[in-house]
Amino acid sequence: MKIKFKIWIETDDGKPILGKGGVKLLENIKSTGSIAEAAKNVNVSYKFAWEYIKKIEGLLGGVETKKGGKGAGGTMLSEKLDKIIEIYQSAEKEIEEVLKKYEEKLNDVTTNT
């Protein structure tokens, strides 16, 4: 048996900002420098990725886009946004480690009855 969870970052009034999929998209943008390539890598449309980036920029800031077309444009993430992603990933990893302990307990109980 497994215990599953999802975490995300949201505004004080409960609007989601950043979750697992968003982190994956932002990591791809950081590594490729391209919203289009990152969208392709994570199987979302360019339009979805672009709208998500605009949302992130409006709520958190830290996304710098340069127009220019093939070979001339690009997208970069700020140090602040990198840190937010790092905090998210650390929280996710820590929660996974805690849940593994509880899965072991759960499996001990379910296999010994």
JSON list of C-alpha atoms in Angstrom, two decimals:
[
{"chain": "A", "resi": 1, "resn": "MET", "atom": "CA", "xyz": [0.00, 0.00, 0.00]},
{"chain": "A", "resi": 2, "resn": "LYS", "atom": "CA", "xyz": [1.05, 3.57, -0.61]},
{"chain": "A", "resi": 3, "resn": "ILE", "atom": "CA", "xyz": [0.11, 6.93, 0.85]},
{"chain": "A", "resi": 4, "resn": "LYS", "atom": "CA", "xyz": [-0.15, 9.65, -1.79]},
{"chain": "A", "resi": 5, "resn": "PHE", "atom": "CA", "xyz": [-0.14, 13.43, -1.54]},
{"chain": "A", "resi": 6, "resn": "LYS", "atom": "CA", "xyz": [-0.05, 16.60, -3.60]},
{"chain": "A", "resi": 7, "resn": "ILE", "atom": "CA", "xyz": [1.37, 19.91, -2.49]},
{"chain": "A", "resi": 8, "resn": "TRP", "atom": "CA", "xyz": [1.22, 23.32, -4.08]},
{"chain": "A", "resi": 9, "resn": "ILE", "atom": "CA", "xyz": [1.89, 26.94, -3.26]},
{"chain": "A", "resi": 10, "resn": "GLU", "atom": "CA", "xyz": [-1.14, 29.20, -3.17]},
{"chain": "A", "resi": 11, "resn": "THR", "atom": "CA", "xyz": [-2.00, 32.80, -2.39]},
{"chain": "A", "resi": 12, "resn": "ASP", "atom": "CA", "xyz": [-3.30, 33.78, 1.05]},
{"chain": "A", "resi": 13, "resn": "ASP", "atom": "CA", "xyz": [-6.82, 33.70, -0.38]},
{"chain": "A", "resi": 14, "resn": "GLY", "atom": "CA", "xyz": [-6.46, 30.15, -1.70]},
{"chain": "A", "resi": 15, "resn": "LYS", "atom": "CA", "xyz": [-5.61, 30.63, -5.38]},
{"chain": "A", "resi": 16, "resn": "PRO", "atom": "CA", "xyz": [-3.07, 28.04, -6.59]},
{"chain": "A", "resi": 17, "resn": "ILE", "atom": "CA", "xyz": [0.20, 29.41, -7.93]},
{"chain": "A", "resi": 18, "resn": "LEU", "atom": "CA", "xyz": [2.74, 26.63, -8.23]},
{"chain": "A", "resi": 19, "resn": "GLY", "atom": "CA", "xyz": [2.48, 22.85, -8.13]},
{"chain": "A", "resi": 20, "resn": "LYS", "atom": "CA", "xyz": [4.30, 19.84, -9.49]},
{"chain": "A", "resi": 21, "resn": "GLY", "atom": "CA", "xyz": [3.43, 20.54, -13.15]},
{"chain": "A", "resi": 22, "resn": "GLY", "atom": "CA", "xyz": [4.35, 24.21, -12.88]},
{"chain": "A", "resi": 23, "resn": "VAL", "atom": "CA", "xyz": [7.68, 23.35, -11.30]},
{"chain": "A", "resi": 24, "resn": "LYS", "atom": "CA", "xyz": [8.37, 20.89, -14.10]},
{"chain": "A", "resi": 25, "resn": "LEU", "atom": "CA", "xyz": [7.55, 23.55, -16.71]},
{"chain": "A", "resi": 26, "resn": "LEU", "atom": "CA", "xyz": [9.71, 26.19, -15.01]},
{"chain": "A", "resi": 27, "resn": "GLU", "atom": "CA", "xyz": [12.63, 23.77, -14.67]},
{"chain": "A", "resi": 28, "resn": "ASN", "atom": "CA", "xyz": [12.39, 23.04, -18.39]},
{"chain": "A", "resi": 29, "resn": "ILE", "atom": "CA", "xyz": [12.28, 26.74, -19.19]},
{"chain": "A", "resi": 30, "resn": "LYS", "atom": "CA", "xyz": [15.35, 27.27, -17.06]},
{"chain": "A", "resi": 31, "resn": "SER", "atom": "CA", "xyz": [17.28, 24.46, -18.75]},
{"chain": "A", "resi": 32, "resn": "THR", "atom": "CA", "xyz": [16.21, 25.25, -22.33]},
{"chain": "A", "resi": 33, "resn": "GLY", "atom": "CA", "xyz": [15.71, 29.01, -22.20]},
{"chain": "A", "resi": 34, "resn": "SER", "atom": "CA", "xyz": [12.61, 28.49, -24.32]},
{"chain": "A", "resi": 35, "resn": "ILE", "atom": "CA", "xyz": [8.92, 28.48, -23.42]},
{"chain": "A", "resi": 36, "resn": "ALA", "atom": "CA", "xyz": [8.10, 26.63, -26.66]},
{"chain": "A", "resi": 37, "resn": "GLU", "atom": "CA", "xyz": [10.66, 23.89, -26.07]},
{"chain": "A", "resi": 38, "resn": "ALA", "atom": "CA", "xyz": [9.72, 23.55, -22.41]},
{"chain": "A", "resi": 39, "resn": "ALA", "atom": "CA", "xyz": [6.03, 23.25, -23.32]},
{"chain": "A", "resi": 40, "resn": "LYS", "atom": "CA", "xyz": [6.87, 20.50, -25.78]},
{"chain": "A", "resi": 41, "resn": "ASN", "atom": "CA", "xyz": [9.00, 18.68, -23.18]},
{"chain": "A", "resi": 42, "resn": "VAL", "atom": "CA", "xyz": [6.20, 18.61, -20.59]},
{"chain": "A", "resi": 43, "resn": "ASN", "atom": "CA", "xyz": [3.39, 17.95, -23.10]},
{"chain": "A", "resi": 44, "resn": "VAL", "atom": "CA", "xyz": [1.44, 21.20, -22.76]},
{"chain": "A", "resi": 45, "resn": "SER", "atom": "CA", "xyz": [0.53, 23.67, -25.47]},
{"chain": "A", "resi": 46, "resn": "TYR", "atom": "CA", "xyz": [2.61, 26.76, -26.01]},
{"chain": "A", "resi": 47, "resn": "LYS", "atom": "CA", "xyz": [-0.48, 28.85, -25.23]},
{"chain": "A", "resi": 48, "resn": "PHE", "atom": "CA", "xyz": [-0.95, 27.10, -21.89]},
{"chain": "A", "resi": 49, "resn": "ALA", "atom": "CA", "xyz": [2.74, 27.53, -21.02]},
{"chain": "A", "resi": 50, "resn": "TRP", "atom": "CA", "xyz": [2.72, 31.21, -22.03]},
{"chain": "A", "resi": 51, "resn": "GLU", "atom": "CA", "xyz": [-0.40, 31.94, -19.96]},
{"chain": "A", "resi": 52, "resn": "TYR", "atom": "CA", "xyz": [1.09, 30.09, -17.01]},
{"chain": "A", "resi": 53, "resn": "ILE", "atom": "CA", "xyz": [4.31, 32.11, -17.27]},
{"chain": "A", "resi": 54, "resn": "LYS", "atom": "CA", "xyz": [2.29, 35.36, -17.36]},
{"chain": "A", "resi": 55, "resn": "LYS", "atom": "CA", "xyz": [0.42, 34.22, -14.23]},
{"chain": "A", "resi": 56, "resn": "ILE", "atom": "CA", "xyz": [3.67, 33.38, -12.43]},
{"chain": "A", "resi": 57, "resn": "GLU", "atom": "CA", "xyz": [5.19, 36.70, -13.45]},
{"chain": "A", "resi": 58, "resn": "GLY", "atom": "CA", "xyz": [2.14, 38.59, -12.19]},
{"chain": "A", "resi": 59, "resn": "LEU", "atom": "CA", "xyz": [2.00, 36.79, -8.84]},
{"chain": "A", "resi": 60, "resn": "LEU", "atom": "CA", "xyz": [5.67, 36.10, -8.06]},
{"chain": "A", "resi": 61, "resn": "GLY", "atom": "CA", "xyz": [7.74, 37.97, -10.62]},
{"chain": "A", "resi": 62, "resn": "GLY", "atom": "CA", "xyz": [11.05, 36.56, -11.72]},
{"chain": "A", "resi": 63, "resn": "VAL", "atom": "CA", "xyz": [10.41, 35.60, -15.35]},
{"chain": "A", "resi": 64, "resn": "GLU", "atom": "CA", "xyz": [12.31, 37.55, -17.98]},
{"chain": "A", "resi": 65, "resn": "THR", "atom": "CA", "xyz": [11.35, 37.01, -21.60]},
{"chain": "A", "resi": 66, "resn": "LYS", "atom": "CA", "xyz": [13.18, 38.38, -24.63]},
{"chain": "A", "resi": 67, "resn": "LYS", "atom": "CA", "xyz": [11.40, 38.62, -27.97]},
{"chain": "A", "resi": 68, "resn": "GLY", "atom": "CA", "xyz": [13.26, 37.71, -31.06]},
{"chain": "A", "resi": 69, "resn": "GLY", "atom": "CA", "xyz": [12.17, 34.49, -32.69]},
{"chain": "A", "resi": 70, "resn": "LYS", "atom": "CA", "xyz": [14.32, 31.49, -33.40]},
{"chain": "A", "resi": 71, "resn": "GLY", "atom": "CA", "xyz": [17.81, 31.87, -31.95]},
{"chain": "A", "resi": 72, "resn": "ALA", "atom": "CA", "xyz": [17.32, 35.45, -30.76]},
{"chain": "A", "resi": 73, "resn": "GLY", "atom": "CA", "xyz": [14.73, 35.29, -27.97]},
{"chain": "A", "resi": 74, "resn": "GLY", "atom": "CA", "xyz": [14.74, 33.45, -24.70]},
{"chain": "A", "resi": 75, "resn": "THR", "atom": "CA", "xyz": [13.34, 33.16, -21.21]},
{"chain": "A", "resi": 76, "resn": "MET", "atom": "CA", "xyz": [15.21, 33.27, -17.91]},
{"chain": "A", "resi": 77, "resn": "LEU", "atom": "CA", "xyz": [14.16, 32.75, -14.30]},
{"chain": "A", "resi": 78, "resn": "SER", "atom": "CA", "xyz": [15.34, 35.01, -11.51]},
{"chain": "A", "resi": 79, "resn": "GLU", "atom": "CA", "xyz": [17.24, 33.85, -8.45]},
{"chain": "A", "resi": 80, "resn": "LYS", "atom": "CA", "xyz": [14.06, 34.49, -6.41]},
{"chain": "A", "resi": 81, "resn": "LEU", "atom": "CA", "xyz": [12.03, 32.13, -8.58]},
{"chain": "A", "resi": 82, "resn": "ASP", "atom": "CA", "xyz": [14.82, 29.55, -8.47]},
{"chain": "A", "resi": 83, "resn": "LYS", "atom": "CA", "xyz": [14.69, 29.74, -4.67]},
{"chain": "A", "resi": 84, "resn": "ILE", "atom": "CA", "xyz": [10.90, 29.30, -4.61]},
{"chain": "A", "resi": 85, "resn": "ILE", "atom": "CA", "xyz": [11.26, 26.18, -6.79]},
{"chain": "A", "resi": 86, "resn": "GLU", "atom": "CA", "xyz": [14.00, 24.88, -4.49]},
{"chain": "A", "resi": 87, "resn": "ILE", "atom": "CA", "xyz": [11.78, 25.40, -1.42]},
{"chain": "A", "resi": 88, "resn": "TYR", "atom": "CA", "xyz": [8.89, 23.60, -3.12]},
{"chain": "A", "resi": 89, "resn": "GLN", "atom": "CA", "xyz": [11.13, 20.66, -4.05]},
{"chain": "A", "resi": 90, "resn": "SER", "atom": "CA", "xyz": [12.63, 20.47, -0.55]},
{"chain": "A", "resi": 91, "resn": "ALA", "atom": "CA", "xyz": [9.17, 20.41, 1.02]},
{"chain": "A", "resi": 92, "resn": "GLU", "atom": "CA", "xyz": [8.04, 17.72, -1.41]},
{"chain": "A", "resi": 93, "resn": "LYS", "atom": "CA", "xyz": [11.10, 15.56, -0.69]},
{"chain": "A", "resi": 94, "resn": "GLU", "atom": "CA", "xyz": [10.72, 15.94, 3.07]},
{"chain": "A", "resi": 95, "resn": "ILE", "atom": "CA", "xyz": [7.03, 14.98, 2.94]},
{"chain": "A", "resi": 96, "resn": "GLU", "atom": "CA", "xyz": [7.86, 11.94, 0.77]},
{"chain": "A", "resi": 97, "resn": "GLU", "atom": "CA", "xyz": [10.39, 10.78, 3.38]},
{"chain": "A", "resi": 98, "resn": "VAL", "atom": "CA", "xyz": [7.86, 11.12, 6.20]},
{"chain": "A", "resi": 99, "resn": "LEU", "atom": "CA", "xyz": [5.18, 9.28, 4.23]},
{"chain": "A", "resi": 100, "resn": "LYS", "atom": "CA", "xyz": [7.58, 6.40, 3.48]},
{"chain": "A", "resi": 101, "resn": "LYS", "atom": "CA", "xyz": [7.83, 5.77, 7.22]},
{"chain": "A", "resi": 102, "resn": "TYR", "atom": "CA", "xyz": [4.04, 5.70, 7.51]},
{"chain": "A", "resi": 103, "resn": "GLU", "atom": "CA", "xyz": [3.75, 3.43, 4.46]},
{"chain": "A", "resi": 104, "resn": "GLU", "atom": "CA", "xyz": [6.07, 0.96, 6.19]},
{"chain": "A", "resi": 105, "resn": "LYS", "atom": "CA", "xyz": [3.87, 1.04, 9.29]},
{"chain": "A", "resi": 106, "resn": "LEU", "atom": "CA", "xyz": [0.75, 0.66, 7.18]},
{"chain": "A", "resi": 107, "resn": "ASN", "atom": "CA", "xyz": [2.19, -2.28, 5.29]},
{"chain": "A", "resi": 108, "resn": "ASP", "atom": "CA", "xyz": [3.31, -3.93, 8.54]},
{"chain": "A", "resi": 109, "resn": "VAL", "atom": "CA", "xyz": [-0.26, -3.74, 9.83]},
{"chain": "A", "resi": 110, "resn": "THR", "atom": "CA", "xyz": [-1.89, -4.90, 6.60]},
{"chain": "A", "resi": 111, "resn": "THR", "atom": "CA", "xyz": [0.47, -7.83, 6.00]},
{"chain": "A", "resi": 112, "resn": "ASN", "atom": "CA", "xyz": [0.38, -9.08, 9.61]},
{"chain": "A", "resi": 113, "resn": "THR", "atom": "CA", "xyz": [-3.39, -9.44, 9.90]}
]
